[in-house]
Amino acid sequence: MNKSLTEGIIWKQLLFFALPIFFSSIFQHIYNIVDSAIVGQYVGTAAFAAISSAGYIVCIVITFFVGISTGTGIIVSHFYGANDSESIHKAIRTTVTLSLAAGLILTLIGIWISPNIVHWTKTPEEVVPYSIPYIKIYFLGTVPVLLNLEFKVLLEEACGDSKKPLYFLIMSSVLNVLLDILFVVSFKWGVEGAALYIISQSFSAFLVLGALIFRKPVYKVDSIRSFFDISIFKKILIVGLPVGF
């Protein structure tokens, strides 16, 4: 945890730490609103409805993993407070491995059952042709989305740095708008173009990973030495699952 959070006037330190997280939430909503607005304007109402309905479906899955990532941040913060560098390394490597594995599994399952999901949620027939490809591409981006979540939590909650994730989110939001204009307006790719938000998500994950790597060595993510520590995995689930549910 950043030492500045425990020194000086505590309420000011907490306020300065919390405000970037607050603004990050606002930009995240703007992120989604822009997709809907551009598609609704240039593709049509059925495509707009598809993004709205499909977005909620995938949001349930992503929100669940937001809870899991919260457990990761708490566990790593605990190890840092105990000055347990080895456990921090293990927790980070376990987190990266877990995100990659969960992302790949969700990608395969999500693409496979996308048509069923649309019918389970009783999506109107005129919206189905737009919803299915949107959901499939959305699930293709599961790995960068989960990695982005985990890296962001490690930077915010474990490293005590809430400003850089906000800066990176703003940059990725701007990129997302530009890509929407390029893919949807210029290339006429419809909902598929909007679903390629995964490019901006990957960009954000890359930036946050870079911020982690260039911090103190204790936070470095060494993908070559990544492994799965079952005891730390259990601790993450114990804390993260209730939040996810």
Coordinates of N, CA and C in Angstrom, one line a residue:
M1 N 0.8 -1.2 0.0 CA 0.0 0.0 0.0 C 0.9 1.2 0.0
N2 N 0.4 2.3 -0.7 CA 1.2 3.5 -0.8 C 1.3 4.1 0.6
K3 N 2.5 4.5 1.0 CA 2.7 5.0 2.4 C 2.0 6.3 2.6
S4 N 1.7 7.1 1.5 CA 1.1 8.4 1.7 C -0.3 8.3 2.2
L5 N -0.9 7.1 2.0 CA -2.3 6.9 2.5 C -2.4 6.8 4.0
T6 N -1.3 6.5 4.6 CA -1.3 6.4 6.1 C -0.6 7.5 6.8
E7 N -0.3 8.6 6.1 CA 0.4 9.7 6.6 C -0.4 11.0 6.4
G8 N -0.2 12.0 7.2 CA -0.8 13.3 7.0 C -2.3 13.2 7.5
I9 N -3.1 14.0 6.9 CA -4.6 14.1 7.2 C -5.3 12.9 6.4
I10 N -5.8 12.0 7.2 CA -6.3 10.7 6.6 C -7.4 11.0 5.6
W11 N -8.4 11.8 6.0 CA -9.6 12.0 5.1 C -9.2 12.6 3.8
K12 N -8.2 13.5 3.8 CA -7.7 14.1 2.5 C -7.0 13.0 1.7
Q13 N -6.2 12.1 2.3 CA -5.6 11.1 1.6 C -6.6 10.1 0.9
L14 N -7.6 9.8 1.7 CA -8.6 8.9 1.2 C -9.4 9.5 0.1
L15 N -9.7 10.9 0.2 CA -10.5 11.6 -0.8 C -9.7 11.6 -2.1
F16 N -8.4 11.9 -2.0 CA -7.6 12.0 -3.2 C -7.4 10.6 -3.9
F17 N -7.5 9.6 -3.0 CA -7.4 8.2 -3.6 C -8.7 7.8 -4.2
A18 N -9.8 8.2 -3.6 CA -11.1 7.7 -4.1 C -11.6 8.5 -5.3
L19 N -11.3 9.8 -5.4 CA -11.8 10.5 -6.5 C -11.5 10.0 -7.9
P20 N -10.2 9.6 -8.1 CA -9.9 8.9 -9.5 C -10.8 7.7 -9.7
I21 N -11.0 6.9 -8.7 CA -11.9 5.7 -8.8 C -13.3 6.1 -9.2
F22 N -13.8 7.2 -8.6 CA -15.1 7.7 -8.9 C -15.2 8.1 -10.3
F23 N -14.2 8.9 -10.8 CA -14.2 9.3 -12.2 C -14.0 8.2 -13.1
S24 N -13.3 7.2 -12.7 CA -13.1 6.0 -13.6 C -14.5 5.3 -13.8
S25 N -15.3 5.3 -12.8 CA -16.7 4.7 -13.0 C -17.5 5.5 -14.0
I26 N -17.4 6.8 -13.9 CA -18.1 7.7 -14.9 C -17.6 7.4 -16.3
F27 N -16.3 7.4 -16.5 CA -15.8 7.1 -17.8 C -16.1 5.8 -18.3
Q28 N -16.2 4.8 -17.4 CA -16.6 3.4 -17.9 C -18.0 3.4 -18.4
H29 N -18.9 4.2 -17.8 CA -20.3 4.3 -18.3 C -20.3 5.0 -19.6
I30 N -19.5 6.1 -19.7 CA -19.4 6.8 -21.0 C -19.0 5.9 -22.1
Y31 N -18.0 5.0 -21.8 CA -17.5 4.0 -22.7 C -18.6 3.3 -23.3
N32 N -19.6 2.8 -22.5 CA -20.7 2.0 -23.0 C -21.7 2.9 -23.7
I33 N -22.0 4.1 -23.2 CA -23.0 5.0 -23.8 C -22.6 5.3 -25.2
V34 N -21.3 5.6 -25.5 CA -20.8 6.0 -26.8 C -21.1 4.9 -27.8
D35 N -20.8 3.6 -27.4 CA -21.1 2.5 -28.3 C -22.6 2.5 -28.8
S36 N -23.5 2.6 -27.8 CA -24.9 2.6 -28.0 C -25.3 3.8 -28.9
A37 N -24.8 5.0 -28.6 CA -25.2 6.2 -29.3 C -24.8 6.1 -30.8
I38 N -23.6 5.7 -31.0 CA -23.1 5.7 -32.4 C -23.8 4.6 -33.2
V39 N -24.0 3.4 -32.6 CA -24.7 2.4 -33.3 C -26.1 2.7 -33.6
G40 N -26.8 3.3 -32.5 CA -28.2 3.7 -32.7 C -28.3 4.8 -33.8
Q41 N -27.4 5.7 -33.9 CA -27.4 6.7 -34.9 C -27.1 6.3 -36.3
Y42 N -26.2 5.4 -36.5 CA -25.7 5.0 -37.8 C -26.1 3.6 -38.3
V43 N -26.6 2.8 -37.4 CA -26.9 1.4 -37.8 C -28.5 1.2 -37.7
G44 N -29.1 1.7 -36.6 CA -30.5 1.5 -36.5 C -31.0 1.2 -35.1
T45 N -32.3 1.2 -34.9 CA -32.8 0.9 -33.6 C -32.7 -0.5 -33.1
A46 N -32.8 -1.4 -34.1 CA -32.6 -2.9 -33.8 C -31.2 -3.2 -33.3
A47 N -30.2 -2.5 -33.9 CA -28.8 -2.7 -33.5 C -28.6 -2.1 -32.1
F48 N -29.2 -0.9 -31.9 CA -29.1 -0.3 -30.6 C -29.7 -1.2 -29.5
A49 N -30.8 -1.8 -29.8 CA -31.5 -2.7 -28.8 C -30.6 -3.9 -28.6
A50 N -29.9 -4.4 -29.6 CA -29.0 -5.5 -29.5 C -27.8 -5.2 -28.6
I51 N -27.3 -4.1 -28.7 CA -26.1 -3.7 -27.8 C -26.6 -3.6 -26.4
S52 N -27.8 -3.0 -26.2 CA -28.3 -2.8 -24.9 C -28.6 -4.2 -24.2
S53 N -29.3 -5.1 -24.9 CA -29.6 -6.4 -24.3 C -28.4 -7.2 -24.1
A54 N -27.5 -7.3 -25.2 CA -26.3 -8.1 -25.1 C -25.3 -7.6 -24.0
G55 N -25.3 -6.3 -23.9 CA -24.4 -5.7 -22.9 C -24.7 -6.1 -21.5
Y56 N -26.0 -6.2 -21.2 CA -26.4 -6.6 -19.9 C -26.0 -8.0 -19.6
I57 N -26.2 -8.9 -20.6 CA -25.9 -10.3 -20.5 C -24.4 -10.5 -20.1
V58 N -23.5 -9.8 -20.9 CA -22.1 -10.0 -20.7 C -21.7 -9.3 -19.4
C59 N -22.4 -8.2 -19.1 CA -22.0 -7.4 -17.9 C -22.2 -8.3 -16.6
I60 N -23.1 -9.2 -16.6 CA -23.3 -10.1 -15.5 C -22.0 -10.9 -15.2
V61 N -21.5 -11.4 -16.3 CA -20.3 -12.2 -16.2 C -19.1 -11.4 -15.7
I62 N -18.9 -10.2 -16.4 CA -17.8 -9.3 -16.0 C -17.9 -8.8 -14.6
T63 N -19.1 -8.5 -14.2 CA -19.3 -8.0 -12.8 C -18.9 -9.0 -11.8
F64 N -19.2 -10.3 -12.1 CA -18.8 -11.4 -11.2 C -17.3 -11.4 -11.0
F65 N -16.6 -11.2 -12.1 CA -15.1 -11.3 -12.0 C -14.6 -10.0 -11.4
V66 N -15.3 -8.9 -11.4 CA -14.9 -7.7 -10.7 C -14.8 -8.0 -9.2
G67 N -15.8 -8.8 -8.7 CA -15.8 -9.2 -7.3 C -14.6 -10.1 -7.0
I68 N -14.3 -11.0 -7.9 CA -13.1 -11.9 -7.8 C -11.8 -11.1 -7.7
S69 N -11.7 -10.1 -8.6 CA -10.5 -9.2 -8.7 C -10.4 -8.4 -7.4
T70 N -11.5 -8.0 -6.8 CA -11.5 -7.3 -5.5 C -10.8 -8.2 -4.4
G71 N -11.1 -9.5 -4.5 CA -10.5 -10.4 -3.5 C -9.0 -10.5 -3.8
T72 N -8.6 -10.4 -5.0 CA -7.1 -10.4 -5.4 C -6.5 -9.2 -4.7
G73 N -7.1 -8.0 -4.9 CA -6.5 -6.8 -4.4 C -6.3 -6.8 -2.9
I74 N -7.3 -7.4 -2.2 CA -7.3 -7.5 -0.7 C -6.2 -8.4 -0.3
I75 N -6.1 -9.6 -0.9 CA -5.1 -10.5 -0.6 C -3.7 -10.0 -0.8
V76 N -3.4 -9.4 -1.9 CA -2.1 -8.8 -2.2 C -1.8 -7.7 -1.3
S77 N -2.8 -6.8 -0.9 CA -2.6 -5.8 0.0 C -2.2 -6.3 1.4
H78 N -2.8 -7.4 1.8 CA -2.5 -8.1 3.1 C -1.1 -8.6 3.1
F79 N -0.6 -9.2 2.0 CA 0.7 -9.7 1.9 C 1.7 -8.5 2.0
Y80 N 1.4 -7.4 1.3 CA 2.3 -6.3 1.3 C 2.4 -5.7 2.7
G81 N 1.3 -5.6 3.4 CA 1.3 -5.1 4.8 C 2.1 -5.9 5.7
A82 N 2.2 -7.2 5.4 CA 3.0 -8.2 6.2 C 4.4 -8.2 5.7
N83 N 4.7 -7.5 4.6 CA 6.1 -7.4 4.1 C 6.5 -8.8 3.6
D84 N 5.5 -9.6 3.0 CA 5.8 -10.9 2.5 C 5.9 -10.9 1.0
S85 N 7.1 -10.6 0.5 CA 7.4 -10.4 -0.9 C 7.1 -11.7 -1.7
E86 N 7.5 -12.8 -1.2 CA 7.3 -14.1 -1.9 C 5.9 -14.4 -2.1
S87 N 5.0 -14.1 -1.1 CA 3.6 -14.4 -1.3 C 3.0 -13.4 -2.3
I88 N 3.5 -12.2 -2.3 CA 3.0 -11.2 -3.3 C 3.3 -11.7 -4.7
H89 N 4.5 -12.2 -4.9 CA 4.9 -12.7 -6.2 C 3.9 -13.9 -6.6
K90 N 3.7 -14.8 -5.6 CA 2.8 -16.0 -5.9 C 1.4 -15.5 -6.2
A91 N 0.9 -14.5 -5.4 CA -0.5 -14.1 -5.6 C -0.6 -13.4 -7.0
I92 N 0.3 -12.6 -7.4 CA 0.2 -12.0 -8.7 C 0.3 -13.0 -9.9
R93 N 1.2 -13.9 -9.7 CA 1.4 -14.9 -10.8 C 0.1 -15.8 -10.8
T94 N -0.4 -16.2 -9.7 CA -1.7 -17.0 -9.6 C -2.8 -16.2 -10.3
T95 N -2.9 -14.9 -10.0 CA -3.9 -14.1 -10.5 C -3.9 -14.0 -12.1
V96 N -2.7 -13.8 -12.6 CA -2.5 -13.8 -14.0 C -2.9 -15.1 -14.7
T97 N -2.4 -16.2 -14.1 CA -2.7 -17.5 -14.6 C -4.2 -17.8 -14.6
L98 N -4.9 -17.4 -13.4 CA -6.3 -17.6 -13.3 C -7.1 -16.8 -14.3
S99 N -6.7 -15.5 -14.5 CA -7.4 -14.6 -15.5 C -7.3 -15.2 -16.9
L100 N -6.1 -15.7 -17.3 CA -5.9 -16.3 -18.6 C -6.7 -17.5 -18.8
A101 N -6.7 -18.4 -17.8 CA -7.5 -19.6 -17.9 C -9.0 -19.4 -17.9
A102 N -9.5 -18.5 -17.0 CA -10.9 -18.2 -16.9 C -11.3 -17.5 -18.2
G103 N -10.5 -16.6 -18.7 CA -10.8 -15.9 -19.9 C -10.9 -16.8 -21.1
L104 N -10.0 -17.7 -21.3 CA -10.1 -18.7 -22.4 C -11.3 -19.6 -22.3
I105 N -11.6 -20.0 -21.1 CA -12.8 -20.9 -20.9 C -14.1 -20.1 -21.2
L106 N -14.2 -18.9 -20.7 CA -15.3 -18.1 -20.9 C -15.5 -17.8 -22.4
T107 N -14.4 -17.6 -23.1 CA -14.4 -17.3 -24.5 C -15.0 -18.4 -25.3
L108 N -14.5 -19.6 -25.0 CA -15.0 -20.8 -25.7 C -16.5 -21.1 -25.4
I109 N -16.8 -21.0 -24.1 CA -18.2 -21.3 -23.7 C -19.2 -20.2 -24.2
G110 N -18.7 -19.0 -24.1 CA -19.6 -17.8 -24.5 C -19.9 -17.9 -26.0
I111 N -18.9 -18.1 -26.8 CA -19.1 -18.2 -28.3 C -20.0 -19.4 -28.6
W112 N -19.9 -20.5 -27.9 CA -20.6 -21.7 -28.2 C -22.1 -21.5 -27.8
I113 N -22.4 -20.9 -26.7 CA -23.8 -20.8 -26.3 C -24.4 -19.4 -26.6
S114 N -23.8 -18.6 -27.4 CA -24.3 -17.3 -27.7 C -25.7 -17.3 -28.2
P115 N -26.0 -18.2 -29.2 CA -27.4 -18.3 -29.7 C -28.4 -18.7 -28.7
N116 N -28.0 -19.6 -27.8 CA -28.9 -20.0 -26.7 C -29.2 -18.9 -25.7
I117 N -28.1 -18.1 -25.4 CA -28.3 -17.0 -24.5 C -29.3 -16.0 -25.0
V118 N -29.2 -15.7 -26.3 CA -30.2 -14.8 -26.9 C -31.6 -15.3 -26.8
H119 N -31.8 -16.5 -27.0 CA -33.2 -17.1 -26.9 C -33.6 -17.3 -25.4
W120 N -32.7 -17.6 -24.5 CA -33.0 -17.7 -23.1 C -33.6 -16.3 -22.5
T121 N -33.0 -15.3 -23.0 CA -33.4 -13.9 -22.6 C -34.6 -13.4 -23.4
K122 N -35.1 -14.2 -24.2 CA -36.3 -13.8 -25.0 C -36.1 -12.5 -25.8
T123 N -34.9 -12.4 -26.4 CA -34.6 -11.3 -27.3 C -35.6 -11.3 -28.5
P124 N -36.2 -10.1 -28.8 CA -37.1 -10.0 -30.0 C -36.4 -10.5 -31.2
E125 N -37.1 -11.2 -32.1 CA -36.6 -11.8 -33.3 C -35.9 -10.8 -34.2
E126 N -36.4 -9.6 -34.3 CA -35.7 -8.6 -35.2 C -34.4 -8.1 -34.6
V127 N -34.1 -8.4 -33.4 CA -32.9 -8.0 -32.7 C -31.8 -9.1 -32.7
V128 N -32.3 -10.4 -32.8 CA -31.4 -11.5 -32.7 C -30.2 -11.5 -33.7
P129 N -30.5 -11.1 -35.0 CA -29.3 -11.1 -36.0 C -28.2 -10.2 -35.6
Y130 N -28.5 -9.1 -34.8 CA -27.5 -8.2 -34.3 C -26.9 -8.7 -33.0
S131 N -27.7 -9.3 -32.2 CA -27.3 -9.7 -30.8 C -26.2 -10.8 -30.8
I132 N -26.4 -11.8 -31.6 CA -25.5 -13.0 -31.6 C -24.1 -12.6 -32.0
P133 N -23.9 -11.9 -33.1 CA -22.5 -11.6 -33.5 C -21.9 -10.6 -32.5
Y134 N -22.7 -9.7 -31.9 CA -22.2 -8.8 -30.9 C -21.7 -9.6 -29.7
I135 N -22.5 -10.5 -29.2 CA -22.1 -11.3 -28.0 C -20.9 -12.1 -28.3
K136 N -20.8 -12.7 -29.5 CA -19.7 -13.6 -29.8 C -18.4 -12.8 -29.8
I137 N -18.4 -11.6 -30.4 CA -17.2 -10.8 -30.4 C -16.9 -10.3 -29.0
Y138 N -17.9 -10.0 -28.3 CA -17.7 -9.5 -26.9 C -17.0 -10.6 -26.1
F139 N -17.4 -11.9 -26.3 CA -16.8 -13.0 -25.5 C -15.3 -13.2 -26.0
L140 N -15.1 -12.9 -27.3 CA -13.7 -13.0 -27.8 C -12.7 -12.1 -27.0
G141 N -13.3 -11.0 -26.5 CA -12.5 -10.1 -25.7 C -12.4 -10.3 -24.2
T142 N -12.8 -11.5 -23.8 CA -12.9 -11.8 -22.4 C -11.5 -11.8 -21.7
V143 N -10.5 -12.4 -22.4 CA -9.1 -12.4 -21.8 C -8.6 -11.0 -21.6
P144 N -8.5 -10.1 -22.6 CA -8.0 -8.8 -22.2 C -8.9 -8.0 -21.2
V145 N -10.2 -8.3 -21.2 CA -11.1 -7.6 -20.2 C -10.7 -8.1 -18.8
L146 N -10.6 -9.4 -18.6 CA -10.2 -9.9 -17.3 C -8.8 -9.5 -16.8
L147 N -7.9 -9.5 -17.8 CA -6.5 -9.1 -17.4 C -6.5 -7.6 -17.1
N148 N -7.3 -6.8 -17.8 CA -7.4 -5.4 -17.5 C -7.9 -5.2 -16.1
L149 N -9.0 -5.9 -15.8 CA -9.6 -5.8 -14.4 C -8.6 -6.2 -13.3
E150 N -7.9 -7.3 -13.5 CA -6.9 -7.7 -12.5 C -5.8 -6.8 -12.3
F151 N -5.2 -6.3 -13.5 CA -4.0 -5.4 -13.4 C -4.5 -4.1 -12.8
K152 N -5.7 -3.6 -13.1 CA -6.2 -2.4 -12.6 C -6.3 -2.5 -11.1
V153 N -6.9 -3.6 -10.6 CA -7.1 -3.8 -9.1 C -5.7 -3.8 -8.4
L154 N -4.7 -4.5 -9.0 CA -3.4 -4.6 -8.4 C -2.8 -3.2 -8.3
L155 N -3.0 -2.4 -9.3 CA -2.4 -1.1 -9.3 C -3.1 -0.2 -8.3
E156 N -4.5 -0.3 -8.2 CA -5.2 0.6 -7.4 C -5.1 0.1 -5.9
E157 N -5.6 -1.1 -5.7 CA -5.7 -1.6 -4.3 C -4.5 -2.1 -3.7
A158 N -3.6 -2.8 -4.5 CA -2.4 -3.3 -3.9 C -1.3 -2.3 -3.9
C159 N -1.2 -1.5 -5.0 CA -0.1 -0.5 -5.1 C -0.5 0.9 -4.5
G160 N -1.8 1.1 -4.3 CA -2.3 2.4 -3.8 C -2.2 3.5 -4.9
D161 N -2.3 3.1 -6.2 CA -2.2 4.1 -7.2 C -3.5 4.1 -8.0
S162 N -4.4 5.1 -7.7 CA -5.7 5.1 -8.4 C -5.7 6.1 -9.5
K163 N -4.6 6.9 -9.7 CA -4.6 7.9 -10.8 C -4.3 7.3 -12.1
K164 N -3.3 6.4 -12.2 CA -2.9 5.9 -13.5 C -4.0 5.1 -14.1
P165 N -4.7 4.3 -13.4 CA -5.9 3.6 -14.1 C -6.9 4.5 -14.7
L166 N -7.1 5.7 -14.0 CA -8.0 6.7 -14.6 C -7.5 7.3 -15.8
Y167 N -6.2 7.6 -15.8 CA -5.5 8.1 -17.1 C -5.6 7.1 -18.2
F168 N -5.4 5.9 -17.9 CA -5.4 4.8 -18.9 C -6.8 4.6 -19.4
L169 N -7.8 4.7 -18.5 CA -9.2 4.5 -18.9 C -9.6 5.7 -19.9
I170 N -9.2 6.9 -19.6 CA -9.5 8.0 -20.4 C -8.9 7.8 -21.8
M171 N -7.7 7.4 -21.8 CA -7.0 7.2 -23.1 C -7.7 6.1 -23.9
S172 N -8.1 5.0 -23.2 CA -8.7 3.9 -23.9 C -10.2 4.3 -24.4
S173 N -10.8 5.2 -23.6 CA -12.1 5.6 -24.0 C -12.1 6.5 -25.2
V174 N -11.1 7.3 -25.3 CA -10.9 8.1 -26.5 C -10.6 7.2 -27.7
L175 N -9.7 6.2 -27.5 CA -9.5 5.3 -28.6 C -10.7 4.5 -29.0
N176 N -11.6 4.2 -28.0 CA -12.8 3.5 -28.3 C -13.7 4.3 -29.2
V177 N -13.8 5.6 -28.9 CA -14.6 6.5 -29.7 C -14.1 6.6 -31.1
L178 N -12.8 6.7 -31.3 CA -12.2 6.8 -32.6 C -12.4 5.6 -33.4
L179 N -12.3 4.4 -32.7 CA -12.5 3.1 -33.4 C -14.0 2.9 -33.8
D180 N -14.9 3.4 -32.9 CA -16.3 3.3 -33.2 C -16.6 4.1 -34.5
I181 N -16.0 5.3 -34.6 CA -16.2 6.2 -35.7 C -15.7 5.5 -37.0
L182 N -14.5 4.9 -36.8 CA -13.8 4.3 -37.9 C -14.6 3.0 -38.4
F183 N -14.9 2.1 -37.5 CA -15.5 0.8 -37.8 C -17.0 0.9 -38.2
V184 N -17.7 1.7 -37.4 CA -19.2 1.8 -37.5 C -19.6 2.8 -38.6
V185 N -19.0 4.0 -38.5 CA -19.4 5.1 -39.4 C -18.7 5.0 -40.7
S186 N -17.4 4.8 -40.7 CA -16.7 4.8 -42.0 C -16.7 3.4 -42.7
F187 N -16.4 2.3 -42.0 CA -16.3 1.0 -42.6 C -17.7 0.3 -42.7
K188 N -18.7 0.9 -42.0 CA -20.1 0.3 -42.0 C -20.1 -1.1 -41.5
W189 N -19.4 -1.4 -40.4 CA -19.3 -2.8 -39.9 C -20.4 -3.1 -38.9
G190 N -21.3 -2.1 -38.6 CA -22.4 -2.3 -37.7 C -22.0 -2.7 -36.3
V191 N -22.8 -3.6 -35.7 CA -22.6 -3.9 -34.3 C -21.3 -4.6 -34.1
E192 N -20.8 -5.3 -35.2 CA -19.5 -6.0 -35.1 C -18.4 -5.0 -34.9
G193 N -18.5 -3.8 -35.5 CA -17.5 -2.8 -35.3 C -17.5 -2.2 -33.9
A194 N -18.7 -2.1 -33.3 CA -18.8 -1.6 -32.0 C -18.3 -2.6 -31.0
A195 N -18.5 -3.9 -31.3 CA -18.0 -5.0 -30.4 C -16.5 -5.1 -30.4
L196 N -15.8 -4.4 -31.4 CA -14.4 -4.5 -31.4 C -13.8 -3.5 -30.4
Y197 N -14.6 -3.2 -29.3 CA -14.0 -2.4 -28.2 C -12.9 -3.2 -27.5
I198 N -12.8 -4.5 -27.8 CA -11.8 -5.3 -27.2 C -10.4 -4.8 -27.6
I199 N -10.3 -4.0 -28.7 CA -9.0 -3.4 -29.0 C -8.6 -2.4 -28.0
S200 N -9.5 -1.5 -27.6 CA -9.2 -0.5 -26.6 C -9.1 -1.1 -25.2
Q201 N -9.8 -2.2 -25.0 CA -9.6 -2.9 -23.7 C -8.2 -3.5 -23.6
S202 N -7.7 -4.1 -24.7 CA -6.4 -4.7 -24.8 C -5.3 -3.6 -24.6
F203 N -5.6 -2.4 -25.2 CA -4.7 -1.3 -25.1 C -4.6 -0.8 -23.6
S204 N -5.7 -0.8 -22.9 CA -5.7 -0.4 -21.5 C -5.0 -1.4 -20.7
A205 N -5.2 -2.7 -21.0 CA -4.5 -3.7 -20.2 C -3.0 -3.7 -20.4
F206 N -2.6 -3.4 -21.6 CA -1.2 -3.2 -21.9 C -0.6 -2.0 -21.1
L207 N -1.3 -0.9 -21.0 CA -0.8 0.2 -20.3 C -0.7 0.0 -18.8
V208 N -1.7 -0.7 -18.2 CA -1.7 -1.0 -16.8 C -0.6 -2.0 -16.5
L209 N -0.4 -3.0 -17.3 CA 0.6 -4.0 -17.1 C 2.0 -3.3 -17.1
G210 N 2.2 -2.3 -18.1 CA 3.4 -1.6 -18.1 C 3.7 -0.8 -16.8
A211 N 2.6 -0.2 -16.3 CA 2.7 0.6 -15.0 C 3.1 -0.4 -13.9
L212 N 2.6 -1.6 -13.9 CA 3.0 -2.6 -12.9 C 4.4 -3.0 -13.0
I213 N 4.8 -3.3 -14.2 CA 6.2 -3.8 -14.5 C 7.2 -2.7 -14.0
F214 N 7.0 -1.5 -14.3 CA 8.0 -0.4 -14.0 C 7.9 0.1 -12.6
R215 N 7.0 -0.5 -11.7 CA 7.0 -0.2 -10.3 C 8.1 -1.0 -9.6
K216 N 8.1 -1.0 -8.3 CA 9.1 -1.8 -7.5 C 9.1 -3.2 -8.0
P217 N 10.2 -3.9 -7.9 CA 10.3 -5.3 -8.4 C 9.2 -6.2 -7.8
V218 N 8.8 -5.9 -6.6 CA 7.8 -6.8 -5.9 C 6.5 -6.9 -6.7
Y219 N 6.2 -5.9 -7.6 CA 5.0 -5.9 -8.3 C 5.1 -6.4 -9.7
K220 N 6.3 -6.8 -10.1 CA 6.5 -7.2 -11.5 C 5.8 -8.5 -11.8
V221 N 5.1 -8.5 -13.0 CA 4.4 -9.7 -13.4 C 5.3 -10.4 -14.4
D222 N 5.8 -11.5 -14.0 CA 6.7 -12.3 -14.8 C 5.9 -13.5 -15.4
S223 N 5.5 -13.3 -16.7 CA 4.6 -14.3 -17.3 C 5.3 -15.6 -17.5
I224 N 6.6 -15.5 -17.7 CA 7.4 -16.8 -17.9 C 7.3 -17.7 -16.7
R225 N 7.4 -17.1 -15.5 CA 7.4 -17.9 -14.3 C 6.0 -18.0 -13.7
S226 N 5.0 -17.7 -14.4 CA 3.6 -17.7 -13.8 C 3.3 -19.2 -13.4
F227 N 2.7 -19.3 -12.3 CA 2.2 -20.6 -11.9 C 1.0 -20.4 -11.0
F228 N 0.4 -21.5 -10.6 CA -0.9 -21.5 -9.9 C -0.7 -22.0 -8.5
D229 N -0.9 -21.1 -7.5 CA -0.7 -21.5 -6.1 C -2.1 -21.8 -5.5
I230 N -2.4 -23.0 -5.2 CA -3.7 -23.4 -4.8 C -4.1 -22.8 -3.5
S231 N -3.2 -22.6 -2.6 CA -3.6 -22.0 -1.3 C -4.0 -20.5 -1.4
I232 N -3.2 -19.8 -2.3 CA -3.6 -18.4 -2.5 C -4.9 -18.3 -3.3
F233 N -5.0 -19.2 -4.3 CA -6.3 -19.3 -5.0 C -7.5 -19.4 -4.1
K234 N -7.4 -20.3 -3.1 CA -8.5 -20.4 -2.2 C -8.8 -19.2 -1.4
K235 N -7.7 -18.5 -1.0 CA -7.9 -17.2 -0.2 C -8.6 -16.2 -1.1
I236 N -8.2 -16.1 -2.4 CA -8.8 -15.1 -3.3 C -10.3 -15.4 -3.4
L237 N -10.6 -16.7 -3.6 CA -12.0 -17.1 -3.7 C -12.8 -16.8 -2.5
I238 N -12.3 -17.1 -1.3 CA -13.0 -16.9 0.0 C -13.4 -15.4 0.1
V239 N -12.5 -14.5 -0.3 CA -12.8 -13.1 -0.2 C -13.6 -12.6 -1.4
G240 N -13.2 -13.1 -2.6 CA -13.8 -12.5 -3.8 C -15.2 -13.1 -4.2
L241 N -15.5 -14.3 -3.9 CA -16.7 -14.9 -4.4 C -18.0 -14.2 -3.8
P242 N -18.0 -13.9 -2.4 CA -19.1 -13.2 -1.9 C -19.3 -11.8 -2.6
V243 N -18.2 -11.1 -2.9 CA -18.4 -9.8 -3.6 C -18.9 -10.0 -5.0
G244 N -18.4 -11.1 -5.7 CA -18.9 -11.3 -7.0 C -20.4 -11.7 -7.0
F245 N -20.8 -12.5 -6.1 CA -22.2 -12.9 -6.1 C -23.1 -11.7 -5.6

